[in-house]
Amino acid sequence: MSLFILLFGILLLFVLILKKINPMIALLAVAMITGLLLGMPITKVMGAISNGIGSTLGGMVMVLALGAMMGKIIEDSGAAKKIVFILIRAFGQQNIQWAVLLTGLLVGIPLFYNAGFVVLIPLVFAISAATGLSKLYIGLPMATALSVTHGFLPPHPGPVALAGIFHADIGKTLIYGLALSLPIAVIAGVYLPRLIIKRNPANTPQFFVWNEDEHLPSATRSFITALLPVFLIIAGTLGSSFKMEYPGKAIFIFLADPTAALLLSVILTLLLQKVAIAKAMESCTEGVKSIAMIVLIIAAGGAFKQILIDSGMGETVKALTGGLNLSPLLLAWLITASLRITLGSATVAALTASGMVLPLIGSGTPPELMVLSVGAGSLMFSHVNDTGFWMFKEYFNLSLKETFSTWTVMESLVSVLGLVGVLLLNQIV
């Protein structure tokens, strides 16, 4: 009976989101209704919601805020544009897809998906106008890179939230995520477009002037600021992974903490970019404003997750799947992918699934790989109930059929390759 109640809750969530109800409101309402239908007293329901919000945001809200500040400073300073110009000059027109893909990966690490898309899309159109290549042929690698970083790499909201829920080490999650992201991005972002998209220029009335002479930061400052959080977290994780004690280990332990690494990155970025402090603080404020709703959705997702845990739903799922003899990583992907196809939002699907699959983690399943498995499942088969689907369709002026054959195929390929990569990593680590 409890499983039917859960399915009803998911269906209700789907209907509310389809009716354009804000996902935060929908998640909170469904969490309360599901908890009450599962027989939880109202006081326990509200307690679970408070605990879920607190436990989900407690360890990650500063990471999200500092990451948003970092991304906005990089965007406003022109560092993202500078990276694009340098890579295009280095790779040349024949290998332009590689330049755009690498740009998306570098810019996508500190920027959230929507922000990264909006920042890079004018540059994609400008490259198309300058080279005579199809906008879609150039744009799909960019979208692939942003999608991969969004699904697999902290400090994006989804991976950070899942790392907190599964008690995974963010540094290890980042390292494993990079091992997955690079080959997946190449396959789905370079070779897939060459198979399904013509190189000839698309007919478009839009034309963007590509001006490299505008005032931009130096190449060194641009690359350092864009990659600084990643370098600090990886260095801290590797340096603190040795069991023996040695002088300076405390510094690596400090750097491995994502909050410390991002705070240090923000401070160093302010110094390196030589931006007026008042303007930099405006960028920080705007950056935090841009993720306010994302944070609230994550908080509401944490509340729903806690309802599923406190009601025993996770144990029910574990009991039902116990006889299937499937890897917890595969089950986590299947459940998340099903929710993604149903609900549309990758973040909502991932957070909802986490409460169901948390009890599936055994002694032999690294929590970091559970984060990546759920992240991969959350990218599966993006279609008409996903805002990313419509953003891609409208910016590139595509029909529904064209959007399904490019964007949806790319997202599904990234998801499936992510699952395969997680299962391979599980054999190694």
Short mmCIF file of C-alpha atoms in Angstrom, two decimals:
data_model
loop_
_atom_site.label_atom_id
_atom_site.label_comp_id
_atom_site.label_asym_id
_atom_site.label_seq_id
_atom_site.Cartn_x
_atom_site.Cartn_y
_atom_site.Cartn_z
CA MET A 1 0.00 0.00 0.00
CA SER A 2 2.84 2.38 0.87
CA LEU A 3 4.26 1.93 -2.63
CA PHE A 4 0.94 2.98 -4.18
CA ILE A 5 0.91 6.05 -1.94
CA LEU A 6 4.41 6.92 -3.11
CA LEU A 7 3.36 6.53 -6.74
CA PHE A 8 0.37 8.75 -6.05
CA GLY A 9 2.68 11.37 -4.53
CA ILE A 10 4.98 11.28 -7.56
CA LEU A 11 2.00 11.52 -9.92
CA LEU A 12 0.65 14.48 -7.93
CA LEU A 13 4.06 16.14 -8.12
CA PHE A 14 4.09 15.57 -11.88
CA VAL A 15 0.63 17.12 -12.28
CA LEU A 16 1.52 20.15 -10.15
CA ILE A 17 4.72 20.81 -12.08
CA LEU A 18 2.84 20.31 -15.36
CA LYS A 19 0.36 22.95 -14.16
CA LYS A 20 3.30 25.37 -13.77
CA ILE A 21 3.21 25.30 -9.96
CA ASN A 22 6.56 26.40 -8.54
CA PRO A 23 8.62 23.22 -7.84
CA MET A 24 9.39 24.35 -4.28
CA ILE A 25 5.68 24.74 -3.44
CA ALA A 26 4.86 21.48 -5.23
CA LEU A 27 7.55 19.53 -3.38
CA LEU A 28 6.55 20.86 0.04
CA ALA A 29 2.85 20.17 -0.57
CA VAL A 30 3.50 16.66 -1.88
CA ALA A 31 5.87 15.95 1.03
CA MET A 32 3.15 16.83 3.56
CA ILE A 33 0.39 14.94 1.74
CA THR A 34 2.57 11.85 1.22
CA GLY A 35 3.65 11.81 4.87
CA LEU A 36 0.05 12.05 6.10
CA LEU A 37 -1.17 9.34 3.70
CA LEU A 38 1.64 7.06 4.90
CA GLY A 39 0.22 7.32 8.41
CA MET A 40 2.74 9.72 9.94
CA PRO A 41 1.33 12.02 12.68
CA ILE A 42 1.19 15.67 11.64
CA THR A 43 3.83 16.60 14.23
CA LYS A 44 6.18 13.95 12.84
CA VAL A 45 5.50 15.14 9.30
CA MET A 46 6.43 18.73 10.15
CA GLY A 47 9.44 17.55 12.16
CA ALA A 48 10.66 15.48 9.22
CA ILE A 49 10.25 18.45 6.88
CA SER A 50 12.25 20.72 9.20
CA ASN A 51 14.96 18.09 9.66
CA GLY A 52 15.10 17.41 5.92
CA ILE A 53 15.51 21.08 5.08
CA GLY A 54 18.14 21.56 7.79
CA SER A 55 20.18 18.46 6.99
CA THR A 56 20.12 19.13 3.26
CA LEU A 57 21.09 22.79 3.40
CA GLY A 58 23.27 22.70 6.50
CA GLY A 59 26.40 21.42 4.81
CA MET A 60 25.94 22.96 1.39
CA VAL A 61 24.28 26.38 1.49
CA MET A 62 27.61 28.20 1.80
CA VAL A 63 29.05 26.10 -1.02
CA LEU A 64 26.16 27.07 -3.28
CA ALA A 65 26.33 30.74 -2.33
CA LEU A 66 30.10 31.02 -2.76
CA GLY A 67 29.95 29.08 -6.03
CA ALA A 68 27.31 31.47 -7.34
CA MET A 69 29.44 34.46 -6.33
CA MET A 70 32.46 32.95 -8.05
CA GLY A 71 30.56 32.28 -11.25
CA LYS A 72 29.04 35.76 -11.40
CA ILE A 73 32.40 37.47 -10.85
CA ILE A 74 33.93 35.39 -13.66
CA GLU A 75 31.00 36.23 -15.93
CA ASP A 76 31.00 39.97 -15.21
CA SER A 77 34.78 40.32 -15.45
CA GLY A 78 34.86 38.93 -18.99
CA ALA A 79 37.06 35.96 -18.03
CA ALA A 80 34.61 33.53 -19.65
CA LYS A 81 34.78 35.40 -22.97
CA LYS A 82 38.57 35.54 -22.82
CA ILE A 83 38.77 31.78 -22.39
CA VAL A 84 36.55 31.32 -25.45
CA PHE A 85 38.71 33.57 -27.64
CA ILE A 86 41.94 31.86 -26.55
CA LEU A 87 40.66 28.34 -27.16
CA ILE A 88 39.21 29.19 -30.57
CA ARG A 89 42.53 30.75 -31.60
CA ALA A 90 44.41 27.70 -30.30
CA PHE A 91 42.22 25.02 -31.93
CA GLY A 92 41.44 26.71 -35.23
CA GLN A 93 38.29 26.52 -37.35
CA GLN A 94 38.67 22.84 -38.29
CA ASN A 95 38.60 21.80 -34.64
CA ILE A 96 36.14 24.43 -33.50
CA GLN A 97 33.92 21.87 -31.74
CA TRP A 98 36.79 20.89 -29.45
CA ALA A 99 37.32 24.54 -28.53
CA VAL A 100 33.63 25.06 -27.75
CA LEU A 101 33.46 21.80 -25.76
CA LEU A 102 36.49 22.68 -23.65
CA THR A 103 35.10 26.18 -23.16
CA GLY A 104 31.83 24.73 -21.89
CA LEU A 105 33.67 22.47 -19.45
CA LEU A 106 35.83 25.29 -18.10
CA VAL A 107 33.06 27.85 -17.89
CA GLY A 108 30.51 25.28 -16.72
CA ILE A 109 32.43 24.34 -13.59
CA PRO A 110 31.87 27.65 -11.75
CA LEU A 111 28.63 28.64 -13.53
CA PHE A 112 25.23 27.01 -13.17
CA TYR A 113 23.68 25.51 -16.31
CA ASN A 114 21.25 28.29 -17.18
CA ALA A 115 23.83 31.01 -16.49
CA GLY A 116 26.50 29.21 -18.50
CA PHE A 117 24.09 28.71 -21.40
CA VAL A 118 23.09 32.38 -21.50
CA VAL A 119 26.73 33.50 -21.26
CA LEU A 120 27.99 31.24 -24.04
CA ILE A 121 25.10 31.23 -26.52
CA PRO A 122 25.96 34.66 -28.07
CA LEU A 123 29.52 33.45 -28.55
CA VAL A 124 28.25 30.27 -30.23
CA PHE A 125 26.21 32.38 -32.66
CA ALA A 126 29.20 34.67 -33.26
CA ILE A 127 31.43 31.70 -34.07
CA SER A 128 28.78 30.38 -36.44
CA ALA A 129 28.62 33.73 -38.23
CA ALA A 130 32.42 33.97 -38.46
CA THR A 131 33.05 30.39 -39.63
CA GLY A 132 29.95 29.66 -41.72
CA LEU A 133 29.22 26.53 -39.69
CA SER A 134 25.76 25.58 -38.45
CA LYS A 135 24.84 27.12 -35.09
CA LEU A 136 23.59 23.73 -33.92
CA TYR A 137 26.80 22.01 -35.02
CA ILE A 138 28.74 24.38 -32.74
CA GLY A 139 26.11 24.77 -30.03
CA LEU A 140 25.49 21.11 -29.17
CA PRO A 141 29.07 20.61 -27.85
CA MET A 142 28.57 23.64 -25.61
CA ALA A 143 25.25 22.32 -24.28
CA THR A 144 26.79 18.88 -23.75
CA ALA A 145 29.66 20.27 -21.70
CA LEU A 146 27.33 22.34 -19.51
CA SER A 147 25.01 19.37 -19.02
CA VAL A 148 27.87 17.06 -18.04
CA THR A 149 29.25 19.50 -15.48
CA HIS A 150 25.72 20.09 -14.16
CA GLY A 151 25.14 16.37 -13.60
CA PHE A 152 28.51 15.16 -12.35
CA LEU A 153 30.68 17.94 -10.96
CA PRO A 154 30.50 19.86 -7.69
CA PRO A 155 30.04 22.74 -6.88
CA HIS A 156 26.82 22.50 -8.92
CA PRO A 157 23.69 22.29 -6.73
CA GLY A 158 22.66 18.74 -7.65
CA PRO A 159 25.97 16.94 -6.98
CA VAL A 160 26.59 19.02 -3.84
CA ALA A 161 23.13 18.23 -2.45
CA LEU A 162 23.48 14.53 -3.25
CA ALA A 163 26.94 14.40 -1.70
CA GLY A 164 25.44 15.74 1.52
CA ILE A 165 22.55 13.29 1.47
CA PHE A 166 24.76 10.25 0.77
CA HIS A 167 27.54 11.50 3.09
CA ALA A 168 29.95 11.39 0.18
CA ASP A 169 33.31 13.13 0.05
CA ILE A 170 32.94 16.10 -2.32
CA GLY A 171 36.59 15.99 -3.31
CA LYS A 172 36.38 12.32 -4.35
CA THR A 173 33.07 13.00 -6.07
CA LEU A 174 34.75 15.76 -8.07
CA ILE A 175 37.70 13.54 -9.04
CA TYR A 176 35.46 10.61 -10.07
CA GLY A 177 33.15 13.06 -11.82
CA LEU A 178 36.01 14.47 -13.87
CA ALA A 179 37.03 10.93 -14.86
CA LEU A 180 33.50 10.44 -16.20
CA SER A 181 32.90 13.90 -17.63
CA LEU A 182 35.84 14.18 -20.01
CA PRO A 183 35.26 11.04 -22.15
CA ILE A 184 31.46 11.43 -22.02
CA ALA A 185 31.70 15.05 -23.14
CA VAL A 186 33.91 14.08 -26.07
CA ILE A 187 31.61 11.27 -27.23
CA ALA A 188 28.32 13.15 -26.82
CA GLY A 189 29.65 16.63 -27.58
CA VAL A 190 31.99 16.08 -30.54
CA TYR A 191 31.34 12.76 -32.23
CA LEU A 192 27.54 12.71 -31.83
CA PRO A 193 27.02 16.12 -33.51
CA ARG A 194 29.25 15.03 -36.40
CA LEU A 195 26.93 12.08 -36.95
CA ILE A 196 23.57 13.82 -36.69
CA ILE A 197 24.12 17.47 -37.70
CA LYS A 198 25.15 18.93 -41.05
CA ARG A 199 28.08 21.32 -41.08
CA ASN A 200 26.50 23.76 -43.52
CA PRO A 201 25.33 27.10 -42.10
CA ALA A 202 21.78 27.34 -40.81
CA ASN A 203 19.47 30.03 -42.15
CA THR A 204 19.10 32.54 -39.34
CA PRO A 205 18.30 36.25 -39.27
CA GLN A 206 20.47 36.77 -36.18
CA PHE A 207 24.03 37.99 -36.44
CA PHE A 208 26.41 38.62 -33.57
CA VAL A 209 29.52 40.76 -33.85
CA TRP A 210 32.55 38.91 -32.57
CA ASN A 211 34.77 41.57 -31.05
CA GLU A 212 37.90 40.30 -29.37
CA ASP A 213 39.27 43.79 -28.91
CA GLU A 214 36.96 44.65 -26.03
CA HIS A 215 38.58 45.11 -22.61
CA LEU A 216 39.01 41.66 -21.10
CA PRO A 217 41.25 40.24 -18.35
CA SER A 218 44.49 38.51 -19.28
CA ALA A 219 44.54 34.85 -20.28
CA THR A 220 46.44 33.87 -17.13
CA ARG A 221 43.97 35.56 -14.81
CA SER A 222 40.99 34.16 -16.72
CA PHE A 223 42.12 30.53 -16.58
CA ILE A 224 43.32 30.73 -12.97
CA THR A 225 40.07 32.18 -11.69
CA ALA A 226 37.87 29.77 -13.67
CA LEU A 227 39.73 26.66 -12.51
CA LEU A 228 40.89 27.74 -9.05
CA PRO A 229 38.10 26.04 -7.02
CA VAL A 230 38.65 22.75 -8.84
CA PHE A 231 42.42 22.83 -8.35
CA LEU A 232 42.11 23.66 -4.65
CA ILE A 233 39.57 20.93 -3.90
CA ILE A 234 41.49 18.28 -5.87
CA ALA A 235 44.83 19.28 -4.33
CA GLY A 236 43.32 19.24 -0.85
CA THR A 237 41.67 15.85 -1.40
CA LEU A 238 44.82 14.23 -2.77
CA GLY A 239 47.07 15.81 -0.15
CA SER A 240 44.86 14.75 2.76
CA SER A 241 44.27 11.21 1.46
CA PHE A 242 47.57 9.88 2.84
CA LYS A 243 47.06 8.09 6.16
CA MET A 244 50.44 9.08 7.55
CA GLU A 245 50.89 12.39 9.33
CA TYR A 246 53.25 14.98 7.85
CA PRO A 247 53.85 18.73 8.18
CA GLY A 248 51.30 20.74 6.29
CA LYS A 249 48.64 18.03 6.14
CA ALA A 250 46.23 20.32 8.01
CA ILE A 251 46.47 22.78 5.11
CA PHE A 252 45.39 20.11 2.62
CA ILE A 253 42.53 19.09 4.92
CA PHE A 254 41.46 22.74 4.99
CA LEU A 255 41.61 23.05 1.19
CA ALA A 256 39.64 19.81 0.72
CA ASP A 257 36.64 21.41 2.41
CA PRO A 258 34.58 22.91 -0.45
CA THR A 259 33.44 25.88 1.64
CA ALA A 260 37.02 26.81 2.47
CA ALA A 261 38.21 26.22 -1.10
CA LEU A 262 35.44 28.37 -2.60
CA LEU A 263 35.88 31.17 -0.04
CA LEU A 264 39.60 31.28 -0.78
CA SER A 265 38.82 31.21 -4.52
CA VAL A 266 36.42 34.15 -4.24
CA ILE A 267 38.99 36.19 -2.30
CA LEU A 268 41.83 35.39 -4.73
CA THR A 269 39.57 36.09 -7.71
CA LEU A 270 38.73 39.53 -6.33
CA LEU A 271 42.45 40.24 -6.03
CA LEU A 272 43.41 38.80 -9.42
CA GLN A 273 40.67 40.40 -11.51
CA LYS A 274 41.42 43.91 -10.23
CA VAL A 275 37.73 44.83 -10.15
CA ALA A 276 36.49 47.70 -8.00
CA ILE A 277 35.35 46.23 -4.69
CA ALA A 278 31.91 47.86 -4.91
CA LYS A 279 31.30 46.37 -8.36
CA ALA A 280 32.60 42.98 -7.23
CA MET A 281 30.23 42.97 -4.25
CA GLU A 282 27.34 43.78 -6.60
CA SER A 283 28.32 40.74 -8.67
CA CYS A 284 28.39 38.59 -5.52
CA THR A 285 24.94 39.79 -4.52
CA GLU A 286 23.50 39.19 -7.99
CA GLY A 287 25.10 35.75 -8.07
CA VAL A 288 23.40 34.71 -4.83
CA LYS A 289 20.08 36.16 -6.00
CA SER A 290 20.27 34.03 -9.14
CA ILE A 291 20.34 30.78 -7.14
CA ALA A 292 17.81 31.70 -4.45
CA MET A 293 15.03 29.64 -6.02
CA ILE A 294 17.41 26.74 -6.72
CA VAL A 295 18.36 26.65 -3.04
CA LEU A 296 14.69 26.69 -2.00
CA ILE A 297 13.87 23.86 -4.42
CA ILE A 298 16.76 21.84 -3.01
CA ALA A 299 15.50 22.54 0.51
CA ALA A 300 11.99 21.37 -0.40
CA GLY A 301 13.47 18.31 -2.09
CA GLY A 302 15.35 17.57 1.12
CA ALA A 303 12.05 17.75 3.01
CA PHE A 304 10.43 15.22 0.65
CA LYS A 305 13.50 13.01 0.94
CA GLN A 306 13.24 13.03 4.74
CA ILE A 307 9.54 12.12 4.61
CA LEU A 308 10.42 9.06 2.52
CA ILE A 309 13.16 8.08 4.95
CA ASP A 310 11.22 8.65 8.20
CA SER A 311 8.15 6.87 6.85
CA GLY A 312 10.23 3.77 6.09
CA MET A 313 9.68 4.08 2.33
CA GLY A 314 13.37 3.60 1.65
CA GLU A 315 13.33 0.30 3.49
CA THR A 316 10.24 -0.73 1.53
CA VAL A 317 12.03 -0.05 -1.75
CA LYS A 318 15.05 -1.96 -0.45
CA ALA A 319 12.86 -4.94 0.45
CA LEU A 320 11.06 -4.90 -2.90
CA THR A 321 14.30 -4.73 -4.86
CA GLY A 322 16.23 -7.12 -2.67
CA GLY A 323 15.28 -10.13 -4.77
CA LEU A 324 16.24 -8.51 -8.07
CA ASN A 325 19.96 -9.10 -7.49
CA LEU A 326 20.81 -5.79 -9.18
CA SER A 327 23.62 -3.43 -8.30
CA PRO A 328 22.50 -0.56 -6.03
CA LEU A 329 24.15 1.77 -8.56
CA LEU A 330 21.98 0.41 -11.36
CA LEU A 331 18.83 0.59 -9.23
CA ALA A 332 19.62 4.16 -8.24
CA TRP A 333 20.01 5.10 -11.90
CA LEU A 334 16.80 3.34 -12.93
CA ILE A 335 14.72 4.99 -10.20
CA THR A 336 16.18 8.45 -10.85
CA ALA A 337 15.81 8.12 -14.64
CA SER A 338 12.15 7.14 -14.21
CA LEU A 339 11.52 10.19 -12.04
CA ARG A 340 13.39 12.44 -14.45
CA ILE A 341 11.26 11.30 -17.39
CA THR A 342 8.12 11.77 -15.28
CA LEU A 343 8.91 15.04 -13.48
CA GLY A 344 11.18 16.86 -15.92
CA SER A 345 13.44 18.64 -13.44
CA ALA A 346 16.82 16.95 -13.02
CA THR A 347 17.30 18.41 -9.53
CA VAL A 348 13.83 17.41 -8.32
CA ALA A 349 14.24 13.89 -9.73
CA ALA A 350 17.65 13.44 -8.09
CA LEU A 351 16.53 14.69 -4.67
CA THR A 352 13.33 12.63 -4.75
CA ALA A 353 15.22 9.48 -5.71
CA SER A 354 17.86 9.98 -3.03
CA GLY A 355 15.38 9.36 -0.22
CA MET A 356 14.27 6.13 -1.90
CA VAL A 357 17.73 4.72 -2.65
CA LEU A 358 19.65 5.85 0.45
CA PRO A 359 19.07 2.53 2.27
CA LEU A 360 20.44 0.67 -0.76
CA ILE A 361 24.00 1.75 0.01
CA GLY A 362 25.92 -1.21 1.35
CA SER A 363 29.44 -1.57 2.64
CA GLY A 364 30.71 -2.25 -0.89
CA THR A 365 29.05 0.71 -2.60
CA PRO A 366 31.04 3.97 -2.48
CA PRO A 367 28.66 6.85 -1.70
CA GLU A 368 30.52 9.03 -4.24
CA LEU A 369 29.48 6.63 -7.00
CA MET A 370 25.88 6.70 -5.77
CA VAL A 371 26.00 10.48 -6.21
CA LEU A 372 27.21 10.06 -9.80
CA SER A 373 24.74 7.28 -10.57
CA VAL A 374 21.81 9.41 -9.41
CA GLY A 375 23.32 12.39 -11.27
CA ALA A 376 23.49 10.33 -14.47
CA GLY A 377 19.91 9.16 -14.06
CA SER A 378 18.74 12.74 -13.56
CA LEU A 379 19.86 13.61 -17.12
CA MET A 380 17.93 10.83 -18.85
CA PHE A 381 15.59 11.63 -21.77
CA SER A 382 14.91 15.33 -21.37
CA HIS A 383 11.64 16.17 -23.13
CA VAL A 384 8.71 18.60 -23.09
CA ASN A 385 8.39 18.78 -19.29
CA ASP A 386 11.98 20.03 -18.90
CA THR A 387 12.82 23.75 -19.11
CA GLY A 388 16.23 22.90 -20.59
CA PHE A 389 14.46 21.26 -23.53
CA TRP A 390 12.54 24.45 -24.33
CA MET A 391 15.54 26.71 -23.77
CA PHE A 392 17.57 24.71 -26.30
CA LYS A 393 14.64 24.58 -28.75
CA GLU A 394 13.91 28.31 -28.69
CA TYR A 395 17.48 29.59 -28.76
CA PHE A 396 18.32 27.44 -31.79
CA ASN A 397 14.90 27.94 -33.41
CA LEU A 398 14.24 24.19 -33.79
CA SER A 399 11.10 22.16 -34.33
CA LEU A 400 10.04 19.63 -31.71
CA LYS A 401 11.30 16.80 -33.92
CA GLU A 402 14.69 18.48 -34.33
CA THR A 403 14.95 19.13 -30.59
CA PHE A 404 14.18 15.49 -29.80
CA SER A 405 16.73 14.27 -32.36
CA THR A 406 19.52 16.50 -31.01
CA TRP A 407 19.04 17.68 -27.42
CA THR A 408 17.08 14.67 -26.14
CA VAL A 409 19.39 12.19 -27.85
CA MET A 410 22.44 13.96 -26.42
CA GLU A 411 21.04 14.04 -22.87
CA SER A 412 20.07 10.36 -23.03
CA LEU A 413 23.52 9.40 -24.34
CA VAL A 414 25.21 11.33 -21.51
CA SER A 415 22.96 9.57 -18.99
CA VAL A 416 23.61 6.05 -20.31
CA LEU A 417 27.35 6.63 -20.67
CA GLY A 418 27.35 8.01 -17.13
CA LEU A 419 25.82 4.78 -15.84
CA VAL A 420 28.35 2.69 -17.75
CA GLY A 421 31.20 4.81 -16.41
CA VAL A 422 29.94 4.53 -12.83
CA LEU A 423 29.72 0.75 -13.09
CA LEU A 424 33.26 0.62 -14.51
CA LEU A 425 34.58 2.90 -11.76
CA ASN A 426 32.93 0.64 -9.18
CA GLN A 427 35.10 -2.23 -10.43
CA ILE A 428 38.23 -0.11 -10.03
CA VAL A 429 37.70 1.72 -6.75
#
